[in-house]
Short mmCIF file of C-alpha atoms in Angstrom, two decimals:
data_model
loop_
_atom_site.label_atom_id
_atom_site.label_comp_id
_atom_site.label_asym_id
_atom_site.label_seq_id
_atom_site.Cartn_x
_atom_site.Cartn_y
_atom_site.Cartn_z
CA ALA A 214 12.00 9.21 -41.02
CA GLN A 215 15.66 8.50 -41.49
CA LYS A 216 16.92 5.02 -40.84
CA VAL A 217 20.09 3.11 -41.65
CA THR A 218 20.28 -0.65 -41.41
CA GLN A 219 23.48 -2.62 -41.32
CA ALA A 220 22.27 -6.18 -41.08
CA GLN A 221 25.71 -7.70 -40.63
CA THR A 222 26.72 -7.40 -37.01
CA GLU A 223 30.08 -9.10 -37.33
CA ILE A 224 32.13 -10.43 -40.22
CA SER A 225 35.31 -12.42 -39.98
CA VAL A 226 37.56 -13.02 -42.97
CA VAL A 227 41.05 -14.20 -43.68
CA GLU A 228 43.58 -11.74 -44.99
CA LYS A 229 43.43 -11.13 -48.76
CA GLU A 230 39.78 -12.08 -48.98
CA ASP A 231 37.34 -9.57 -50.41
CA VAL A 232 34.55 -8.48 -48.13
CA THR A 233 31.38 -6.47 -48.68
CA LEU A 234 29.63 -4.56 -45.94
CA ASP A 235 25.96 -3.92 -46.56
CA CYS A 236 24.03 -0.75 -45.86
CA VAL A 237 20.35 -0.10 -46.53
CA TYR A 238 18.80 3.26 -45.82
CA GLU A 239 15.37 4.84 -45.57
CA THR A 240 14.56 8.45 -46.26
CA ARG A 241 11.65 10.50 -47.53
CA ASP A 242 13.84 13.21 -48.97
CA THR A 243 15.07 13.34 -52.53
CA THR A 244 18.24 15.12 -51.45
CA TYR A 245 20.37 13.25 -48.97
CA TYR A 246 23.93 12.19 -48.30
CA LEU A 247 25.39 8.84 -47.44
CA PHE A 248 28.60 8.17 -45.58
CA TRP A 249 30.90 5.45 -44.39
CA TYR A 250 33.03 5.83 -41.28
CA LYS A 251 35.65 3.51 -39.85
CA GLN A 252 36.10 3.15 -36.11
CA PRO A 253 39.34 1.34 -35.24
CA PRO A 254 39.90 -0.11 -31.76
CA SER A 255 41.35 3.23 -30.66
CA GLY A 256 37.82 4.64 -30.89
CA GLU A 257 38.01 7.63 -33.20
CA LEU A 258 35.70 8.01 -36.19
CA VAL A 259 37.53 8.08 -39.49
CA PHE A 260 35.65 9.51 -42.46
CA LEU A 261 35.87 7.29 -45.55
CA ILE A 262 33.42 8.58 -48.12
CA ARG A 263 30.41 10.80 -48.77
CA ARG A 264 27.95 10.43 -51.68
CA ASN A 265 25.01 12.62 -52.52
CA SER A 266 21.71 11.25 -53.73
CA PHE A 267 22.15 12.63 -57.22
CA ASP A 268 25.40 10.87 -57.90
CA GLU A 269 25.00 7.13 -58.35
CA GLN A 270 28.42 6.60 -59.81
CA ASN A 271 30.30 3.93 -58.02
CA GLU A 272 33.58 4.96 -56.52
CA ILE A 273 36.89 3.23 -56.08
CA SER A 274 39.69 4.36 -53.83
CA GLY A 275 42.55 1.95 -53.68
CA ARG A 276 41.26 -1.27 -52.14
CA TYR A 277 37.96 0.36 -51.21
CA SER A 278 34.93 0.62 -53.44
CA TRP A 279 31.37 1.72 -52.92
CA ASN A 280 28.24 0.67 -54.76
CA PHE A 281 25.35 3.12 -54.49
CA GLN A 282 22.00 1.89 -55.82
CA LYS A 283 18.99 4.15 -55.31
CA SER A 284 16.64 1.49 -56.69
CA THR A 285 17.39 -0.73 -53.70
CA SER A 286 18.28 2.08 -51.26
CA SER A 287 21.65 0.52 -50.69
CA PHE A 288 25.16 1.86 -50.31
CA ASN A 289 27.47 -1.10 -49.97
CA PHE A 290 31.17 -0.99 -49.20
CA THR A 291 33.68 -3.51 -50.51
CA ILE A 292 37.22 -4.01 -49.33
CA THR A 293 39.35 -5.89 -51.81
CA ALA A 294 42.27 -7.99 -50.63
CA SER A 295 41.55 -7.27 -46.98
CA GLN A 296 44.37 -6.65 -44.54
CA VAL A 297 44.64 -7.03 -40.78
CA VAL A 298 44.70 -3.23 -40.45
CA ASP A 299 41.18 -3.15 -41.91
CA SER A 300 39.88 -4.70 -38.70
CA ALA A 301 37.47 -2.14 -37.25
CA VAL A 302 33.83 -1.31 -36.85
CA TYR A 303 32.40 0.29 -39.97
CA PHE A 304 29.42 2.60 -39.78
CA CYS A 305 27.13 3.68 -42.58
CA ALA A 306 25.36 7.00 -42.04
CA LEU A 307 22.71 9.18 -43.65
CA SER A 308 22.10 12.91 -43.58
CA GLU A 309 19.16 14.93 -44.85
CA PRO A 310 20.25 18.55 -45.22
CA GLN A 311 16.74 19.95 -45.19
CA GLY A 312 16.23 22.18 -42.18
CA GLY A 313 19.90 23.00 -41.92
CA SER A 314 20.89 20.71 -39.07
CA GLU A 315 22.48 18.05 -41.27
CA LYS A 316 22.68 15.63 -38.38
CA LEU A 317 24.08 12.21 -39.16
CA VAL A 318 21.99 9.12 -38.54
CA PHE A 319 24.20 6.09 -38.11
CA GLY A 320 23.59 2.40 -38.57
CA LYS A 321 24.53 -0.01 -35.82
CA GLY A 322 27.82 -0.81 -37.43
CA THR A 323 29.52 -3.92 -38.73
CA LYS A 324 32.51 -5.25 -36.87
CA LEU A 325 35.05 -6.56 -39.34
CA THR A 326 37.81 -8.85 -38.17
CA VAL A 327 40.55 -9.70 -40.63
CA ASN A 328 42.62 -12.63 -39.50
CA PRO A 329 46.18 -13.23 -40.69
CA GLU B 612 45.64 20.32 -40.88
CA PRO B 613 43.00 21.84 -38.58
CA GLU B 614 41.21 19.41 -36.32
CA VAL B 615 38.54 19.22 -33.68
CA THR B 616 39.92 18.67 -30.20
CA GLN B 617 38.17 17.38 -27.11
CA THR B 618 39.09 17.40 -23.45
CA PRO B 619 39.39 15.41 -21.36
CA SER B 620 39.98 12.17 -23.21
CA HIS B 621 38.55 10.23 -20.28
CA GLN B 622 36.39 11.48 -17.45
CA VAL B 623 35.33 9.43 -14.46
CA THR B 624 32.59 10.79 -12.23
CA GLN B 625 30.21 9.72 -9.52
CA MET B 626 26.53 9.34 -10.23
CA GLY B 627 24.70 12.59 -9.56
CA GLN B 628 27.68 14.78 -10.27
CA GLU B 629 27.79 17.43 -12.97
CA VAL B 630 30.25 17.05 -15.83
CA ILE B 631 31.32 19.39 -18.57
CA LEU B 632 32.82 17.99 -21.73
CA ARG B 633 34.81 20.44 -23.78
CA CYS B 634 35.38 20.73 -27.47
CA VAL B 635 37.33 23.15 -29.62
CA PRO B 636 35.83 23.08 -33.12
CA ILE B 637 37.76 24.05 -36.22
CA SER B 638 38.12 27.82 -36.14
CA ASN B 639 36.08 28.88 -39.19
CA HIS B 640 33.29 26.37 -38.61
CA LEU B 641 29.80 27.54 -37.77
CA TYR B 642 27.83 24.35 -37.04
CA PHE B 643 28.58 22.26 -34.00
CA TYR B 644 27.33 18.85 -32.93
CA TRP B 645 27.44 16.38 -30.09
CA TYR B 646 27.00 12.66 -30.60
CA ARG B 647 27.04 9.82 -28.12
CA GLN B 648 28.14 6.21 -28.44
CA ILE B 649 27.35 3.78 -25.66
CA LEU B 650 29.96 1.04 -25.60
CA GLY B 651 29.43 -1.43 -28.40
CA GLN B 652 26.49 0.43 -29.86
CA LYS B 653 25.87 2.89 -32.66
CA VAL B 654 26.72 6.56 -32.71
CA GLU B 655 23.66 8.65 -31.81
CA PHE B 656 22.97 12.30 -32.51
CA LEU B 657 22.39 14.45 -29.45
CA VAL B 658 22.27 18.07 -30.54
CA SER B 659 23.26 20.56 -33.20
CA PHE B 660 24.11 24.18 -32.50
CA TYR B 661 24.28 27.18 -34.80
CA ASN B 662 24.33 30.92 -34.28
CA ASN B 663 24.39 30.50 -30.51
CA GLU B 664 21.30 28.39 -30.29
CA ILE B 665 20.23 24.80 -30.59
CA SER B 666 19.05 24.02 -34.13
CA GLU B 667 17.99 20.45 -33.46
CA LYS B 668 18.07 18.01 -30.58
CA SER B 669 17.21 14.37 -30.17
CA GLU B 670 14.96 12.81 -27.56
CA ILE B 671 18.08 11.73 -25.71
CA PHE B 672 18.93 15.39 -25.12
CA ASP B 673 16.65 16.01 -22.17
CA ASP B 674 16.73 18.67 -19.46
CA GLN B 675 19.83 17.12 -17.93
CA PHE B 676 21.85 18.17 -20.94
CA SER B 677 22.85 21.63 -22.08
CA VAL B 678 25.28 23.07 -24.57
CA GLU B 679 27.08 26.33 -24.64
CA ARG B 680 29.60 28.25 -26.65
CA PRO B 681 31.04 30.34 -23.83
CA ASP B 682 33.64 32.08 -25.97
CA GLY B 683 34.78 32.16 -29.55
CA SER B 684 36.53 28.83 -29.46
CA ASN B 685 34.98 26.36 -27.02
CA PHE B 686 31.80 24.33 -27.35
CA THR B 687 30.71 22.51 -24.21
CA LEU B 688 28.27 19.78 -23.28
CA LYS B 689 27.08 19.80 -19.69
CA ILE B 690 25.33 16.94 -17.98
CA ARG B 691 23.79 18.27 -14.76
CA SER B 692 23.29 15.13 -12.74
CA THR B 693 24.95 12.14 -14.31
CA LYS B 694 23.35 8.71 -14.36
CA LEU B 695 24.96 5.33 -14.89
CA GLU B 696 23.44 5.18 -18.36
CA ASP B 697 25.27 8.35 -19.38
CA SER B 698 28.47 6.32 -19.53
CA ALA B 699 29.49 6.53 -23.17
CA MET B 700 31.91 8.03 -25.64
CA TYR B 701 30.90 11.58 -26.53
CA PHE B 702 31.97 12.93 -29.88
CA CYS B 703 32.01 16.57 -30.85
CA ALA B 704 31.85 17.53 -34.52
CA SER B 705 31.88 20.75 -36.48
CA SER B 706 31.18 21.80 -40.04
CA GLU B 707 31.89 24.92 -41.98
CA LYS B 708 28.35 25.90 -42.83
CA GLY B 709 24.95 24.33 -43.25
CA THR B 710 23.61 25.52 -46.56
CA SER B 711 22.15 23.56 -49.40
CA SER B 712 25.46 22.03 -50.33
CA TYR B 713 26.58 19.59 -47.73
CA ASN B 714 29.56 20.38 -45.59
CA GLU B 715 31.46 17.57 -44.02
CA GLN B 716 31.36 17.14 -40.29
CA PHE B 717 34.78 16.77 -38.75
CA PHE B 718 34.80 14.64 -35.62
CA GLY B 719 36.92 15.04 -32.56
CA PRO B 720 38.63 12.04 -30.95
CA GLY B 721 35.92 11.70 -28.31
CA THR B 722 35.67 11.88 -24.54
CA ARG B 723 34.98 8.63 -22.74
CA LEU B 724 32.69 9.33 -19.80
CA THR B 725 32.45 6.73 -17.06
CA VAL B 726 29.79 7.20 -14.40
CA LEU B 727 30.26 5.13 -11.25
#
């Protein structure tokens, strides 16, 4: 069964600090996809990144970076030099494409507050 | 840039009333989804829809819920007799196709449903 665990419910940092959001997943499939979404206070879901299970290369996009480790079933997200605008709830999600539905299974989210 | 739209942005209804939430997916997309997010909680999959039928549904999606694609552009979620616990943000999403290579789900801005 698919499961995504985000153990950190809330994190509070001061601007310019680095912060890592943890995500651990469970799946029985060998082919799967992992995602991070940002949900600002306005409520919409903003897509940040997608990784497939065959690509363990870490990725960097500006101040954002992602560390995918299949050995520990983790897909962690780091924000470098955090800014107040990064304050949001961040969701990690998993999809198993087998069967064609490709539904997303979300974690409970981590609320990040960046203080000035 | 094409986007998923949802109407209304906020719907208030009395318990026991029927509501229809509307979504216009991206025009060339073939897979459609509804997700629900109770305030402060995680985003949960409700149903996926392809080729004019439900391809997968969660246990949340009971007989009170139905989906329909009444014409070539709209995708609707109907709740027959709303309950207080149906109060949530409802997100519609669509993707281009659901084959072996993953296709990103594009989310609409959500409809906030409040049941009084």
